[in-house]
Short mmCIF file of N, CA and C in Angstrom, two decimals:
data_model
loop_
_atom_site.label_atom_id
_atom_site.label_comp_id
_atom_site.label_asym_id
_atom_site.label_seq_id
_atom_site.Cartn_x
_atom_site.Cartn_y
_atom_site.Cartn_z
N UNK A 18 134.23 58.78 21.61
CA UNK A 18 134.73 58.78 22.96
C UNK A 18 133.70 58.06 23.83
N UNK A 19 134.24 57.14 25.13
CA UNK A 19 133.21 56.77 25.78
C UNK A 19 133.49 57.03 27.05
N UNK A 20 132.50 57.71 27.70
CA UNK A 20 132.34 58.25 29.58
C UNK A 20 131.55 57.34 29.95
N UNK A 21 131.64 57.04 31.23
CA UNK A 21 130.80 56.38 31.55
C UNK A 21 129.94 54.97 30.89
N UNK A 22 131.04 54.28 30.02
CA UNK A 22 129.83 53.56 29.21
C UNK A 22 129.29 54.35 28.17
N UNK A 23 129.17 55.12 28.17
CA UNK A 23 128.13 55.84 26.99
C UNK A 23 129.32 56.37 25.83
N UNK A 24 128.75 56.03 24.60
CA UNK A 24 129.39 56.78 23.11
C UNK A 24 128.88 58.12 23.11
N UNK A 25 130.16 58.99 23.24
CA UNK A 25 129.70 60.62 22.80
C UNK A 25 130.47 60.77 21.78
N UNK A 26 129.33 61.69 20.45
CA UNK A 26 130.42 62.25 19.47
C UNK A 26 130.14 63.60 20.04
N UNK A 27 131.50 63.59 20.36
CA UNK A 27 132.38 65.31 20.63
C UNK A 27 131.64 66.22 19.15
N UNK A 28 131.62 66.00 18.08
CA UNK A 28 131.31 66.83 16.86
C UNK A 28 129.23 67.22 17.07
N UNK A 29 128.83 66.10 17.54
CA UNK A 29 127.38 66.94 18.10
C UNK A 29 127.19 67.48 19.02
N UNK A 30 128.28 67.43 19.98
CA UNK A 30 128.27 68.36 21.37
C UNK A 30 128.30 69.74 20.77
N UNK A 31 129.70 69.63 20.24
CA UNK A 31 130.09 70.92 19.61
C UNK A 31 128.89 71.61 18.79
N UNK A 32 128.42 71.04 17.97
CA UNK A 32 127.37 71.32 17.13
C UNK A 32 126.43 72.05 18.01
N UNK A 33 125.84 71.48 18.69
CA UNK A 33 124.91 72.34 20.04
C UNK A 33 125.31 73.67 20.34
N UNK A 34 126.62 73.32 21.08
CA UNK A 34 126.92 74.81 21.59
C UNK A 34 127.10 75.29 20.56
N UNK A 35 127.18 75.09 19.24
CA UNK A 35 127.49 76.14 18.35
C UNK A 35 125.97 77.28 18.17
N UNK A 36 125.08 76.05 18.13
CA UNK A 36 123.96 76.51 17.75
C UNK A 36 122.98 77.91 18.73
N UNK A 37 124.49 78.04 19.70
CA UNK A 37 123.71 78.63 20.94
C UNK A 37 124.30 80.20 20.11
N UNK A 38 122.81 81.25 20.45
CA UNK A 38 123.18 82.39 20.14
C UNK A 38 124.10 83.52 20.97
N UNK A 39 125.15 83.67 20.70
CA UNK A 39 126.38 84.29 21.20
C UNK A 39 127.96 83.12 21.11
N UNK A 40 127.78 81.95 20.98
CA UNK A 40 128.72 81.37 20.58
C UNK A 40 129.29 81.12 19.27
N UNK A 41 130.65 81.72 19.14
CA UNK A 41 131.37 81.95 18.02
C UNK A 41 131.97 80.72 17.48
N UNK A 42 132.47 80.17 18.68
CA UNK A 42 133.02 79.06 18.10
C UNK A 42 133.50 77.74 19.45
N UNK A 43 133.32 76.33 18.98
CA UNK A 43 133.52 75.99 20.46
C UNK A 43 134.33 74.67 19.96
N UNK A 44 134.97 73.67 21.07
CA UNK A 44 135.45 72.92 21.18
C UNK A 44 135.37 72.05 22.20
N UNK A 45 135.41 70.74 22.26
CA UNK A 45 134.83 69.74 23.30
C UNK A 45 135.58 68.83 23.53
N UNK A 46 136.62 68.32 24.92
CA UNK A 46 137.57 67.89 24.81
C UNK A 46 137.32 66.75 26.26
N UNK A 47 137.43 65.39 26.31
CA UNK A 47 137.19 64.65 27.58
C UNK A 47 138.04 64.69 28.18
N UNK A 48 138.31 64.47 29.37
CA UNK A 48 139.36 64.66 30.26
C UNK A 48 139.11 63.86 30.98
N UNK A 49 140.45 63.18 31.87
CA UNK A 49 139.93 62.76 32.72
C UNK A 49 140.80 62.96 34.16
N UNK A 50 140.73 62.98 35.01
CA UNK A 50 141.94 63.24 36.20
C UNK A 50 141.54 62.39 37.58
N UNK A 51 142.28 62.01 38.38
CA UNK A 51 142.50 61.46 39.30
C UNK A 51 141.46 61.55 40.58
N UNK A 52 140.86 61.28 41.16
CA UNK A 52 140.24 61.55 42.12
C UNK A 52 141.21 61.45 43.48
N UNK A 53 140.76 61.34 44.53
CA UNK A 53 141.39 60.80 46.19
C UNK A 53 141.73 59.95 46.17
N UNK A 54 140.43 58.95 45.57
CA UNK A 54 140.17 57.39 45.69
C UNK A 54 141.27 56.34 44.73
N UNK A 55 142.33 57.71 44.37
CA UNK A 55 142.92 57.23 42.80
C UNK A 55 142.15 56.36 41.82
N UNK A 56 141.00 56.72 41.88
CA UNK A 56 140.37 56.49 40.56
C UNK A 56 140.32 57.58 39.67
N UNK A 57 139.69 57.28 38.33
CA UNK A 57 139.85 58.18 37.22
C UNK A 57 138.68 58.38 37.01
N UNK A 58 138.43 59.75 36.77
CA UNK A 58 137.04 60.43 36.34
C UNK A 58 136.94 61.23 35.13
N UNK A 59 136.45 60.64 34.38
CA UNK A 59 136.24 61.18 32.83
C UNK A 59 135.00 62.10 32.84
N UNK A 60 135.25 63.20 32.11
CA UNK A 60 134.30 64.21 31.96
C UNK A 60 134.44 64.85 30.35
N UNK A 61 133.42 65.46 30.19
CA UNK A 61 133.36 66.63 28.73
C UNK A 61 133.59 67.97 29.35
N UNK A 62 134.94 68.54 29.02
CA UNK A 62 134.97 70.28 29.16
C UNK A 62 134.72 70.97 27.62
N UNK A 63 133.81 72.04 28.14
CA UNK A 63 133.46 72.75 26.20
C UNK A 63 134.73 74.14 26.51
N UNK A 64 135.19 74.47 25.92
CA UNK A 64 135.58 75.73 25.48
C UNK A 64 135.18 76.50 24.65
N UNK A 65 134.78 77.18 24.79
CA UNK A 65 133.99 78.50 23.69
C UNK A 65 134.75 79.84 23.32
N UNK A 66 134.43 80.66 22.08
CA UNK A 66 134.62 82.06 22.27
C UNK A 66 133.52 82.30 22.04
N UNK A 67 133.04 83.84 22.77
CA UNK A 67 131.72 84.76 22.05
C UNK A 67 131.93 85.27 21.23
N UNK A 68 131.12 85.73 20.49
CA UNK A 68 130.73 86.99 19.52
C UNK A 68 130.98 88.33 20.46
N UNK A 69 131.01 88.88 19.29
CA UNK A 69 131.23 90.69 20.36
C UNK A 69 129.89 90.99 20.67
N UNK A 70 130.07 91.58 21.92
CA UNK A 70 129.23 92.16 22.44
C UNK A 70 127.78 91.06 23.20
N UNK A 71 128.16 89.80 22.95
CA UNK A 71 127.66 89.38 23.47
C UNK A 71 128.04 88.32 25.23
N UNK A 72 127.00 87.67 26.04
CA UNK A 72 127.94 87.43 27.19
C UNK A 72 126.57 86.07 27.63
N UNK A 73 127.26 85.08 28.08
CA UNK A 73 126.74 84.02 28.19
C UNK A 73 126.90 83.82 29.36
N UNK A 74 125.38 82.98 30.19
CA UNK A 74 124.61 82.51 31.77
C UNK A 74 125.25 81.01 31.30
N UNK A 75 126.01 81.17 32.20
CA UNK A 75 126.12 78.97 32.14
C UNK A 75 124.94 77.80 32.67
N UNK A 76 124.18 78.79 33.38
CA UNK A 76 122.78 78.04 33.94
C UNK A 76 122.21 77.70 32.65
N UNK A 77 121.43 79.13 31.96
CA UNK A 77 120.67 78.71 30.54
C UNK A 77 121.67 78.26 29.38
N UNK A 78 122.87 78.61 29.78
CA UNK A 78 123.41 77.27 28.38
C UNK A 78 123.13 75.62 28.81
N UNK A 79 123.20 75.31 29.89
CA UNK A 79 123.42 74.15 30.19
C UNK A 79 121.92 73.87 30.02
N UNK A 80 121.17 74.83 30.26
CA UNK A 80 119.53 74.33 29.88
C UNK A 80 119.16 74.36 28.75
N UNK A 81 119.72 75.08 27.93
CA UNK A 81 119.60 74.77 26.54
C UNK A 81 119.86 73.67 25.48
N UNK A 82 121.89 73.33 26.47
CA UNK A 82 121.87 72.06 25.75
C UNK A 82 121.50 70.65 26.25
N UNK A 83 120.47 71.16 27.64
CA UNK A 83 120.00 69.61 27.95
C UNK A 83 118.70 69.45 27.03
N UNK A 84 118.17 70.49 26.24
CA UNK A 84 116.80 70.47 25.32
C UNK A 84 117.51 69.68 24.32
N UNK A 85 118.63 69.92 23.67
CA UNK A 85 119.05 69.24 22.77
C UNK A 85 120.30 67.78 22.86
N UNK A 86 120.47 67.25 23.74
CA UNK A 86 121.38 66.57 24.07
C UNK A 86 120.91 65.77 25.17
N UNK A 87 121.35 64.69 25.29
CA UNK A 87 121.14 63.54 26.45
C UNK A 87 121.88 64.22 27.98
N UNK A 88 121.63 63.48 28.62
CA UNK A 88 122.75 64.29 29.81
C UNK A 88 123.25 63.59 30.29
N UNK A 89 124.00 62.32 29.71
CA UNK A 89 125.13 62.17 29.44
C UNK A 89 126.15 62.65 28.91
N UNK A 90 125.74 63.64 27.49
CA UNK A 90 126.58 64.13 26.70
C UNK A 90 126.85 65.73 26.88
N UNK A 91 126.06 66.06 27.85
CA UNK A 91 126.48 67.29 28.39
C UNK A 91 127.98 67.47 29.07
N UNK A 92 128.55 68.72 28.74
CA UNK A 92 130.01 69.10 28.94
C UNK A 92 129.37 69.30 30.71
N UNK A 93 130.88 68.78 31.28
CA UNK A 93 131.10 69.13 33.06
C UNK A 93 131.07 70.51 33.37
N UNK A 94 132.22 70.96 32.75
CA UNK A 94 132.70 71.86 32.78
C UNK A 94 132.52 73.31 31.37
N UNK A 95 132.29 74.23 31.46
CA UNK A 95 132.53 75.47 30.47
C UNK A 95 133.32 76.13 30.80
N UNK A 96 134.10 76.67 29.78
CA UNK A 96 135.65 78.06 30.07
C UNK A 96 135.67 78.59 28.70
N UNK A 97 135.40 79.96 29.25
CA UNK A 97 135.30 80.87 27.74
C UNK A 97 136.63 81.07 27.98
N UNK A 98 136.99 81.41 26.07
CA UNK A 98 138.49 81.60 26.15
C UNK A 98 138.00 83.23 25.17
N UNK A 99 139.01 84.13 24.91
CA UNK A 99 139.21 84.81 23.89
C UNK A 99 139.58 84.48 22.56
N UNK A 100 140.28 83.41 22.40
CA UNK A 100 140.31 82.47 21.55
C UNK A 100 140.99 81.38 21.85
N UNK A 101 140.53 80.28 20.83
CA UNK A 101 141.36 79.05 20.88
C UNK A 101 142.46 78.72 20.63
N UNK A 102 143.14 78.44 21.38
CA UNK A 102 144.54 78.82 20.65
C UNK A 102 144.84 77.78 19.51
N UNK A 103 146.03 77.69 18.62
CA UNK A 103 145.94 76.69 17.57
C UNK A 103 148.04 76.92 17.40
N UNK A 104 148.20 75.44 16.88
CA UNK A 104 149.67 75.47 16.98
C UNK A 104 149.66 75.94 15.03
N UNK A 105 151.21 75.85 15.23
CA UNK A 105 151.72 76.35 14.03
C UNK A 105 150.87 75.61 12.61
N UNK A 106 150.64 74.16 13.16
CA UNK A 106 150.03 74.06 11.83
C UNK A 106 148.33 74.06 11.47
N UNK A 107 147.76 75.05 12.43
CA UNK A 107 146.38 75.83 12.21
C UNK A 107 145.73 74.70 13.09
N UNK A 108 145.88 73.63 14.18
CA UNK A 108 144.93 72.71 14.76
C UNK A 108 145.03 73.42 16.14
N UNK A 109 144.09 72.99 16.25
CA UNK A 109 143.75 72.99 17.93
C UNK A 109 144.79 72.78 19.02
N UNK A 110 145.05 73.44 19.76
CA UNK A 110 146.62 72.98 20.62
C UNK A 110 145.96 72.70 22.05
N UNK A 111 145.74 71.55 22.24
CA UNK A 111 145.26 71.03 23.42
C UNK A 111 146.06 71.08 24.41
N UNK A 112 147.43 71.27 24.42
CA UNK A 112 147.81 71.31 25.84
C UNK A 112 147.82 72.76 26.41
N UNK A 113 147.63 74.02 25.09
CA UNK A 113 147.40 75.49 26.09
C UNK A 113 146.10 75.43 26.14
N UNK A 114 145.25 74.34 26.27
CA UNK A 114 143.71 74.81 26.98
C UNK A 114 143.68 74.50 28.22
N UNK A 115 143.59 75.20 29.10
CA UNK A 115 143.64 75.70 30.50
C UNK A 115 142.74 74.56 30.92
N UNK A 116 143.34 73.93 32.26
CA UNK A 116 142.43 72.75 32.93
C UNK A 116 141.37 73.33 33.18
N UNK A 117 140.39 72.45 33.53
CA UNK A 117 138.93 73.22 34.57
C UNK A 117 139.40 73.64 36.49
N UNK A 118 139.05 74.34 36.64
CA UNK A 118 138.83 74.20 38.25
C UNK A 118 137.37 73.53 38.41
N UNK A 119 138.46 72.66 39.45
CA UNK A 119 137.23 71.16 39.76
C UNK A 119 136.65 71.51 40.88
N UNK A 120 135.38 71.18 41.20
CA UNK A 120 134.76 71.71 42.32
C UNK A 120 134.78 70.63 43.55
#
């Protein structure tokens, strides 16, 4: 995928947040949507689930994965889900992953 000019593999993003302790499982998806200016703005949203009993600061994740990641390739946006949802044939179903609220 490319943002901005820059090549991100989505599979080492993911890899990161995986590596974060309390994340069960994650997914990394670019998006891009419309601005005012009708221009288009491409971003990385991660989706995650936790582990039980555990509960994640989006400040120190995002500081965690700027130790390991460029910041370019840092996700915009984070949205924990309970799970990911997945269609009938066990993949990832990208259109029930809930947009970001854009700031």
């Amino acid at each position: 995928v490319k943002i901005n000019g820059y090549r991100i593999e989505i599979p080492e993003v993911e890899a990161a947040l995986n590596a974060y302790n309390g994340i069960k499982q994650s997914y990394v998806l670019a998006r891009n949507l419309k601005n005012e200016d009708n221009n288009y703005n491409d971003f990385l949203v991660a989706y995650y689930t936790l582990e039980t009993g555990h509960a994640v600061d989006k400040n120190i994740l995002i500081q965690f994965l700027s130790h390991r990641l460029p910041e370019y390739m840092l996700p915009k946006y984070f949205i924990e889900l309970d799970k990911i949802p997945l269609t009938i044939n066990g993949k990832i179903d990208n259109k029930s992953l809930p947009e970001p609220v854009l700031e």
